[in-house]
Coordinates of C-alpha atoms in Angstrom, one line a residue:
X1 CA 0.0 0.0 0.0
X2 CA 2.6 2.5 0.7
X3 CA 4.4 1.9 -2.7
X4 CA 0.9 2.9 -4.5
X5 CA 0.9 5.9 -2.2
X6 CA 4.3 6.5 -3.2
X7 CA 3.2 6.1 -7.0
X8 CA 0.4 8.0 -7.2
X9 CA 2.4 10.9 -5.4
X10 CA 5.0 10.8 -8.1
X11 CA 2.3 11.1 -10.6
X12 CA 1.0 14.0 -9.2
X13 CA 4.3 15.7 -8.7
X14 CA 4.9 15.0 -12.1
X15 CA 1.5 16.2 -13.6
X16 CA 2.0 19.3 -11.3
X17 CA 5.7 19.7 -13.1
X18 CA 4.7 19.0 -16.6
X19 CA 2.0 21.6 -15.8
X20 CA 4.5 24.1 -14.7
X21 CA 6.4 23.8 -17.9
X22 CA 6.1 26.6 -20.8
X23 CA 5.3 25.7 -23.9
X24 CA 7.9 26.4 -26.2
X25 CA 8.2 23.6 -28.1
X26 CA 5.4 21.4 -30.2
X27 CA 4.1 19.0 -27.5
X28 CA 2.8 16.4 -30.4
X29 CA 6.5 16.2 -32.1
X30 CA 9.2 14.8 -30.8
X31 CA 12.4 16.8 -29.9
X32 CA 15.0 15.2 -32.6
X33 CA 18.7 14.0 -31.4
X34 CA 21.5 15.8 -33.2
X35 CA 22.3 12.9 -35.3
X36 CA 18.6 13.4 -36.8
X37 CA 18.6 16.9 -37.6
X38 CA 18.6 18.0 -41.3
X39 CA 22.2 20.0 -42.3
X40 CA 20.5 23.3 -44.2
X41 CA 21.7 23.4 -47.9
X42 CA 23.0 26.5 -50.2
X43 CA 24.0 28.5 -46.6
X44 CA 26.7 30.8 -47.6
X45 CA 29.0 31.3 -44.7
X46 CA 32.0 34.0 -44.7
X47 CA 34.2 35.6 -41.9
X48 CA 33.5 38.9 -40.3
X49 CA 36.2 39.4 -38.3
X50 CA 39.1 36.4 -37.8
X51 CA 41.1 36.0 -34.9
X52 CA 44.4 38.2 -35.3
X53 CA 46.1 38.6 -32.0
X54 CA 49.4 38.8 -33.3
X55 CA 48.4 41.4 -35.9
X56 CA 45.9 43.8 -33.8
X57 CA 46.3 42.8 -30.6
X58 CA 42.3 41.8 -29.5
X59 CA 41.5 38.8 -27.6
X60 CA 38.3 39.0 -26.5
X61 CA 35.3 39.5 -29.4
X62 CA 31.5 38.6 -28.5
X63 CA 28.3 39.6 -29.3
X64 CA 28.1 40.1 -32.9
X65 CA 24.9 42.7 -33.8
X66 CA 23.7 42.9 -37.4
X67 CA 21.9 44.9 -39.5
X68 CA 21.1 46.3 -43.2
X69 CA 21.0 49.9 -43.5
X70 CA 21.0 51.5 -46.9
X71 CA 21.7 48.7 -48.6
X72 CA 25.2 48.2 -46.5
X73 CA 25.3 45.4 -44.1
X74 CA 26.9 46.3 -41.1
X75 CA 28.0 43.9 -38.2
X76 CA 29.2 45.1 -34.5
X77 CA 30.9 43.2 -31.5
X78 CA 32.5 44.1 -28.2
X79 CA 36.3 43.8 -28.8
X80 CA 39.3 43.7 -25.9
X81 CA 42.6 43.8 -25.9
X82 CA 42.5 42.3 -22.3
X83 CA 40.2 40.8 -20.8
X84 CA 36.7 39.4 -20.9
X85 CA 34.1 42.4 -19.4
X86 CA 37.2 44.8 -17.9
X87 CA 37.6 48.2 -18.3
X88 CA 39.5 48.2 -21.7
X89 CA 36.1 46.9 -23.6
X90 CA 35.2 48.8 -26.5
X91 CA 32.4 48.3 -29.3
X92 CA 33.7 47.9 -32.5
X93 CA 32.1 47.2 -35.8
X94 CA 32.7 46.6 -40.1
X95 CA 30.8 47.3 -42.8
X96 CA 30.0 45.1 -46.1
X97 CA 29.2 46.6 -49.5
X98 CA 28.5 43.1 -51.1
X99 CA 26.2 41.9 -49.0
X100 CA 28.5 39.8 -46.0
X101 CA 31.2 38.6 -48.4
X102 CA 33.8 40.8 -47.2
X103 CA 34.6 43.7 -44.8
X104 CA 35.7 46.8 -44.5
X105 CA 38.2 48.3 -41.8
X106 CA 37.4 47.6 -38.1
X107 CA 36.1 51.1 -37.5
X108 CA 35.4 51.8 -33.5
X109 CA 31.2 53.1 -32.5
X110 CA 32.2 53.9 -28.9
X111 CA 34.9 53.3 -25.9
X112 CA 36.0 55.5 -23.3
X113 CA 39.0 56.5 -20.5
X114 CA 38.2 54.1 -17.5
X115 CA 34.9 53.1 -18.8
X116 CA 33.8 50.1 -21.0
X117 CA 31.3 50.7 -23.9
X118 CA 30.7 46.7 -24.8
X119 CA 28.6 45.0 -27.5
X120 CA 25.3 46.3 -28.2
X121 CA 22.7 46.1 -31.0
X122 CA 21.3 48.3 -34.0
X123 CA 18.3 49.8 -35.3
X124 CA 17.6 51.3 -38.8
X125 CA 14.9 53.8 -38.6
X126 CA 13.6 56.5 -40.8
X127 CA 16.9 56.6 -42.5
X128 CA 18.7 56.7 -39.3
X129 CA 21.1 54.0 -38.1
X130 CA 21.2 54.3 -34.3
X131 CA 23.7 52.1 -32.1
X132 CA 22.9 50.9 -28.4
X133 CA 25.3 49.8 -26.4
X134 CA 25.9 48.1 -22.6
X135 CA 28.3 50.4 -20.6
X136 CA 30.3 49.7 -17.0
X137 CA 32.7 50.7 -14.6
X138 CA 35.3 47.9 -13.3
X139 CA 34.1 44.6 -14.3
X140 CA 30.5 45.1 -15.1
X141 CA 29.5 47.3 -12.2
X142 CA 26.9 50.0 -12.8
X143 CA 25.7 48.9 -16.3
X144 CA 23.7 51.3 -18.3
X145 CA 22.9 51.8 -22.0
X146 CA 24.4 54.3 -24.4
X147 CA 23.0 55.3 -27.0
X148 CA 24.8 56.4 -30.3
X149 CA 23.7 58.1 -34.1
X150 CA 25.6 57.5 -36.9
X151 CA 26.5 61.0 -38.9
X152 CA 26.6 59.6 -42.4
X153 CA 28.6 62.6 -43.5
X154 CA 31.6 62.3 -40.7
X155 CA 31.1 58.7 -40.5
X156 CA 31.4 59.5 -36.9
X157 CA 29.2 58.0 -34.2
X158 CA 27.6 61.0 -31.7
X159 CA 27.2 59.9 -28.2
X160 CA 23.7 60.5 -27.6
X161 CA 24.3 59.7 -24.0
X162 CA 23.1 56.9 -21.1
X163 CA 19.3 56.3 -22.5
X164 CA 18.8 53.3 -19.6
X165 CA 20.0 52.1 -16.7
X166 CA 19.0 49.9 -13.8
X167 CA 21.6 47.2 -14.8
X168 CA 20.2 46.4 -18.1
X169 CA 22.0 45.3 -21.2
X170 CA 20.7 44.9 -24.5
X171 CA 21.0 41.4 -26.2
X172 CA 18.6 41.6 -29.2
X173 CA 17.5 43.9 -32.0
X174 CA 15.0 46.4 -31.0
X175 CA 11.0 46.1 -32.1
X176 CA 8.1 48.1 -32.8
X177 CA 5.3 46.6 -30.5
X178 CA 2.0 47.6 -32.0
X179 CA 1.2 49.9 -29.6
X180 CA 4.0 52.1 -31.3
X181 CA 6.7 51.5 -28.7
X182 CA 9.8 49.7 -29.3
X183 CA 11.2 46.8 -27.3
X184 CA 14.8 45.7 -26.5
X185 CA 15.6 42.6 -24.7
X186 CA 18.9 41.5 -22.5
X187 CA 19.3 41.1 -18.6
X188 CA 19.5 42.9 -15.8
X189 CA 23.1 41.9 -14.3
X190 CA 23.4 41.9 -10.7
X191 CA 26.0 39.8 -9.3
X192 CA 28.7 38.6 -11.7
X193 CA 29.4 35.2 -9.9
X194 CA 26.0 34.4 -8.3
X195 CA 22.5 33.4 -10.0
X196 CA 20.5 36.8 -9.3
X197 CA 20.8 38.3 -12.9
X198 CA 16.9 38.1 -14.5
X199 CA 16.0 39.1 -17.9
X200 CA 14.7 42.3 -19.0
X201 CA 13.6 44.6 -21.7
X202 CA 13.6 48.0 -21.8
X203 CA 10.4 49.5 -23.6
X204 CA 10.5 53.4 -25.6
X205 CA 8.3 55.9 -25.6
X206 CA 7.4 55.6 -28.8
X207 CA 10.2 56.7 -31.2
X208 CA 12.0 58.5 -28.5
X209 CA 15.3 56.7 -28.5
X210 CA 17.3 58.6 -25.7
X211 CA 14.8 57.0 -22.6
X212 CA 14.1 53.5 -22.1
X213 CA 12.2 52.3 -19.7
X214 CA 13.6 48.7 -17.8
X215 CA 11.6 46.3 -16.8
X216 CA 12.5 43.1 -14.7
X217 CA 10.9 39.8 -15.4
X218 CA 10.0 38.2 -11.9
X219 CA 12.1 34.8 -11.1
X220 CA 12.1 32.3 -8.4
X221 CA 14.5 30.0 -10.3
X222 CA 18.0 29.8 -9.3
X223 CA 21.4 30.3 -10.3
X224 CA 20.0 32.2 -13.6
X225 CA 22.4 34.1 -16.4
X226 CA 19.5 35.5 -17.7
X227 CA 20.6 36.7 -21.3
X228 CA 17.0 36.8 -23.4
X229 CA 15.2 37.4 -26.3
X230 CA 11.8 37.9 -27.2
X231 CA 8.5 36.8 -29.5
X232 CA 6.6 39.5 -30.1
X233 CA 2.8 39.0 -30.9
X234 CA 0.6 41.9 -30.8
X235 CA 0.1 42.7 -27.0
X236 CA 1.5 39.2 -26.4
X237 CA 5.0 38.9 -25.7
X238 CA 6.9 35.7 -24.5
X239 CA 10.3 36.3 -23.2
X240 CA 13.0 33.4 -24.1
X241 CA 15.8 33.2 -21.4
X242 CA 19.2 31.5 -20.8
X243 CA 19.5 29.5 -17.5
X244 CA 22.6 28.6 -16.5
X245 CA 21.6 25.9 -14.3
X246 CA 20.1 24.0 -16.8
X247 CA 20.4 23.6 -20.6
X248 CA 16.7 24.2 -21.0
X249 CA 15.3 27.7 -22.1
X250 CA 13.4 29.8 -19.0
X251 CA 10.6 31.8 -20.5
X252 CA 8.1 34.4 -19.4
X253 CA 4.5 36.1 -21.0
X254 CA 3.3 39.8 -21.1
X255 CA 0.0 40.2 -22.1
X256 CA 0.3 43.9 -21.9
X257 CA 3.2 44.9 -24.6
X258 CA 5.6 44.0 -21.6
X259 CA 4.3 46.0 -19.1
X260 CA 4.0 43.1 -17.0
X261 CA 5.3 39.5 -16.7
X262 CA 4.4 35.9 -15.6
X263 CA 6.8 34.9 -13.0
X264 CA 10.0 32.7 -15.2
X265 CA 10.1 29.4 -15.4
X266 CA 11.5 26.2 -17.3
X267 CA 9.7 25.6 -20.4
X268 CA 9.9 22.6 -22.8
X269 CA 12.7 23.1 -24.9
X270 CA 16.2 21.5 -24.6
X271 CA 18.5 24.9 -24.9
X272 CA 22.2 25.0 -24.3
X273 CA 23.5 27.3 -21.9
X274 CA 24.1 30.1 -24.0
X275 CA 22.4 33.3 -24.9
X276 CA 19.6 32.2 -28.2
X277 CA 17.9 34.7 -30.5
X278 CA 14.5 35.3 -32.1
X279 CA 12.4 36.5 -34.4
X280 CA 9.8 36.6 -37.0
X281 CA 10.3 35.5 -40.8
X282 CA 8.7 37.8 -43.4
X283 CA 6.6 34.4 -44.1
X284 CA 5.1 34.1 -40.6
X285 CA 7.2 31.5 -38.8
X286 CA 9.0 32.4 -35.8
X287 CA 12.8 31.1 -35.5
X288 CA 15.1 30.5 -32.2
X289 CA 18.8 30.1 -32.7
X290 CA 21.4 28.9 -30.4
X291 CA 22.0 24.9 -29.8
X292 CA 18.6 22.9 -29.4
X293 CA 18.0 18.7 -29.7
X294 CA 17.2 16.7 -27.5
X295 CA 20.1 15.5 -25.4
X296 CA 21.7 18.7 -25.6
X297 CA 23.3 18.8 -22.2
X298 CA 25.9 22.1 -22.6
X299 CA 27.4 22.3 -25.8
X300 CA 28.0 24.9 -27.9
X301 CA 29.7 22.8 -31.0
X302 CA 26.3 23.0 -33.2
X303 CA 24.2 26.1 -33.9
X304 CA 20.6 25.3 -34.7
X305 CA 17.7 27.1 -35.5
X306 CA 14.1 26.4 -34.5
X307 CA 11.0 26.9 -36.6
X308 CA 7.3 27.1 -35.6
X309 CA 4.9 27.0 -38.1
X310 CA 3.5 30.5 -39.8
X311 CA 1.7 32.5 -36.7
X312 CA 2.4 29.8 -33.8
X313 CA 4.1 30.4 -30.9
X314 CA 6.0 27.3 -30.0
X315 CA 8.7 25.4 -32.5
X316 CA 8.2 22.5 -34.3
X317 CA 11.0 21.6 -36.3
X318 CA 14.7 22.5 -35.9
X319 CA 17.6 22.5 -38.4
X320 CA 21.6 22.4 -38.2
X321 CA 23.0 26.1 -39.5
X322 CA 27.0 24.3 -38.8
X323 CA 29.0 22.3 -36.8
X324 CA 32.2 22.7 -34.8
X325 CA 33.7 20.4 -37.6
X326 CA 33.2 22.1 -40.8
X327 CA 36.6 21.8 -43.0
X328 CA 34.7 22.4 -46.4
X329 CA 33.8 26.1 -44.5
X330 CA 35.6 29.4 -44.8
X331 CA 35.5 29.8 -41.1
X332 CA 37.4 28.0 -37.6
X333 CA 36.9 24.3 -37.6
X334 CA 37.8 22.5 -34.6
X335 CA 36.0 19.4 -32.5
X336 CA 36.0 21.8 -29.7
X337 CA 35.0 25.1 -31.4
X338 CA 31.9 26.4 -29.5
X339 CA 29.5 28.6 -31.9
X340 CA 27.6 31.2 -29.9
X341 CA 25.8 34.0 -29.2
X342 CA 23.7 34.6 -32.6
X343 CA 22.1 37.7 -33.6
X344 CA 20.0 37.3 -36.9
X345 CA 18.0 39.7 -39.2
X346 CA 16.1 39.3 -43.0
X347 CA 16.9 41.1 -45.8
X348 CA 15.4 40.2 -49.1
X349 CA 14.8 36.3 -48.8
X350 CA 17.7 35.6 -47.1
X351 CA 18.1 35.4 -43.2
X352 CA 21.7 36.6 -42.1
X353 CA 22.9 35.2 -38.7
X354 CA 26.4 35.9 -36.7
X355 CA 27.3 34.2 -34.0
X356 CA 31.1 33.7 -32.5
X357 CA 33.3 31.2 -32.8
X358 CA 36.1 30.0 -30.7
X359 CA 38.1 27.9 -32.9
X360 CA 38.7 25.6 -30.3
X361 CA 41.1 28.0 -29.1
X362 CA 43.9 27.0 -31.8
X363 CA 46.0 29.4 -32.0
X364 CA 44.8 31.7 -29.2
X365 CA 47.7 33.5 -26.8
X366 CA 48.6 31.8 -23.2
X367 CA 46.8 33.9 -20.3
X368 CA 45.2 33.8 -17.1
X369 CA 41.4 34.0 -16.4
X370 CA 39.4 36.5 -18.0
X371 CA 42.3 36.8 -20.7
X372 CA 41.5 33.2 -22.1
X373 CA 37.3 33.7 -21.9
X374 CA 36.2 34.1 -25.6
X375 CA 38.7 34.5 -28.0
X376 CA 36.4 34.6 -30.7
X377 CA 36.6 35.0 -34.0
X378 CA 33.3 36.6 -35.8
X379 CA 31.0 34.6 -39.0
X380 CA 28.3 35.3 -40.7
X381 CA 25.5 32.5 -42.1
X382 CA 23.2 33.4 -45.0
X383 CA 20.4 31.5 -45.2
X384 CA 18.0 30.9 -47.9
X385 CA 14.7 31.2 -46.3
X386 CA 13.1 28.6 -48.5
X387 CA 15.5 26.1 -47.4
X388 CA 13.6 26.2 -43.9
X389 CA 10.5 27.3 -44.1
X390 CA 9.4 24.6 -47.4
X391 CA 6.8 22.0 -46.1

């Protein structure tokens, strides 16, 4: 008798879990193992910005942004000569004229004397290109967000000043909400060694770029890195978040243009432990990309991306963009190479996606530390979107 007892309280532990869980992916498909994924053909891959220690003198590079602007594809990263996140962090960025096959000059948008302007992310507007940027002290102490306009005739970025604060940092493209104000997600980061760093957004008033409102999405999970993204739906909003703890994505709704939040919590789909990105095809289908099968546990040596169906907000089918072995690439090849961090955006039936790549550290300089985190080089995926959204 006590082993039913025993039973039946499993059961409804596990009905109450299964209950609990968001709904990112397709509950009546089956979440494929790497070995079953489809490779996506005719990607065009290129380099944006190899590793060149010995030449320029940068170790770390992260956080590759992208985005088209009069007809010029532009693509921007936080670059260090020292270490990961310290004081000497600047946000660097290169220009294509032939649409990602090669680069111009590694041109600087901000940095500053005992302060750290880091990676950051675009927006084209009104025939504007406007940069936003995460900014600290020391080793990411008092983030903020500054704001910067290009000046097309100078070709010199004007600081348009801190436009949020509250410990936020930007990790994804901003997007006009349909109640005409933009939103920008990232994460609020608290304590750099600890669990206590939920993600946020940071919502405009309307096209006013130089204030941002933060808000925090409510947690109760632990031991969260919360780097995010979002789906954007009309007033419905659903926040994707890294973990930490876990290689499954957290995730959080707004009902209210993300005003307010459900409280975070695991959802369904198997997610590596690095920061994903989101968005919305010109055909209707909502994509994730980062590292997602089943079986996933921490790895970073595949970058996938998720599809839902046209106007659904959960994934059902999932496709390899690369592996860490990839000889008949131009890019780093390497067993160990971890691709990361990916930042996407369309332009005329193609989707173009960054990420970073660590080469498997091969031929990256001895250090201590922060020195060694992320040596990265920088490459750029162009998708054909008919290679992923086709029945």
């Amino acid at each position: 008798m006590k082993s039913v007892f025993l039973w039946i309280g499993f059961l409804c532990s596990f009905q109450s879990f299964a209950q609990e869980v968001f709904p990112l992916w397709d509950t009546t498909v089956n979440m494929p193992e790497l070995n079953k994924i489809p490779i996506i053909e005719n990607v065009e891959f290129s380099v944006i910005k190899p590793f060149e220690f010995s030449k320029d003198g940068y170790r770390f590079l992260h956080g590759v942004a992208l985005i088209w602007h009069k007809d010029k594809l532009y693509a921007s990263f936080g670059h260090n000569k020292n270490g990961e996140n310290t004081v000497s962090e600047e946000a660097n960025y290169r220009v294509s004229e032939d649409g990602g096959k090669t680069w111009g000059p590694v041109k600087t948008i901000g940095r500053g004397d005992n302060v750290a302007v880091s990676h950051g992310e675009f927006l084209s507007y009104n025939g504007e290109l406007w940069a936003f940027h995460g900014e600290y002290d020391g080793i990411m102490e008092k983030l903020r967000v500054r704001a910067f306009l290009l000046n097309e005739k100078t070709d010199v970025w004007e600081d348009k000043g801190i436009v949020a604060r509250n410990n936020f940092w930007p990790l994804a493209a901003p997007e006009k909400m349909d109640n005409g104000n933009w939103i920008m997600s990232g994460f609020q980061v608290n304590e750099t060694g600890s669990g206590n760093n939920p993600p946020a957004v940071a919502i405009s008033d309307g096209d006013d770029f130089t204030k941002w409102d933060v808000v925090v999405i409510p947690m109760k999970t632990e031991k969260v890195w919360g780097e995010s993204t979002v789906i954007i739906d009309g007033s419905i909003i659903i926040n994707v978040a890294r973990w930490g703890k876990q290689s499954i994505g957290l995730a959080s709704k707004s009902n209210d243009f993300g005003q307010t939040w459900s409280i975070l919590k695991p959802s369904n789909l198997p997610m590596t432990t690095s920061k994903p990105y989101t968005g919305q095809l010109s055909s209707g289908e909502y994509y994730l990309i980062g590292t997602t099968f089943n079986g996933v546990n921490k790895t970073r040596n595949t970058l996938t991306i998720a599809i839902s169906r046209p106007g659904e907000l959960f994934f059902s089918k999932v496709f390899v963009i690369r592996h860490s072995v990839f000889p008949e690439g131009v890019g780093e090849s390497h067993p160990q190479a971890a691709l990361a961090y990916p930042h996407a955006v369309e332009y005329q039936g193609k989707l173009y996606v960054g990420y970073s790549n660590s080469g498997g550290k091969v031929g990256r300089p001895i250090g201590k530390g922060r020195d060694t985190w992320n040596n990265n080089s920088a490459e750029l995926a162009i998708i054909p979107i008919e290679m992923i959204t086709s029945p």
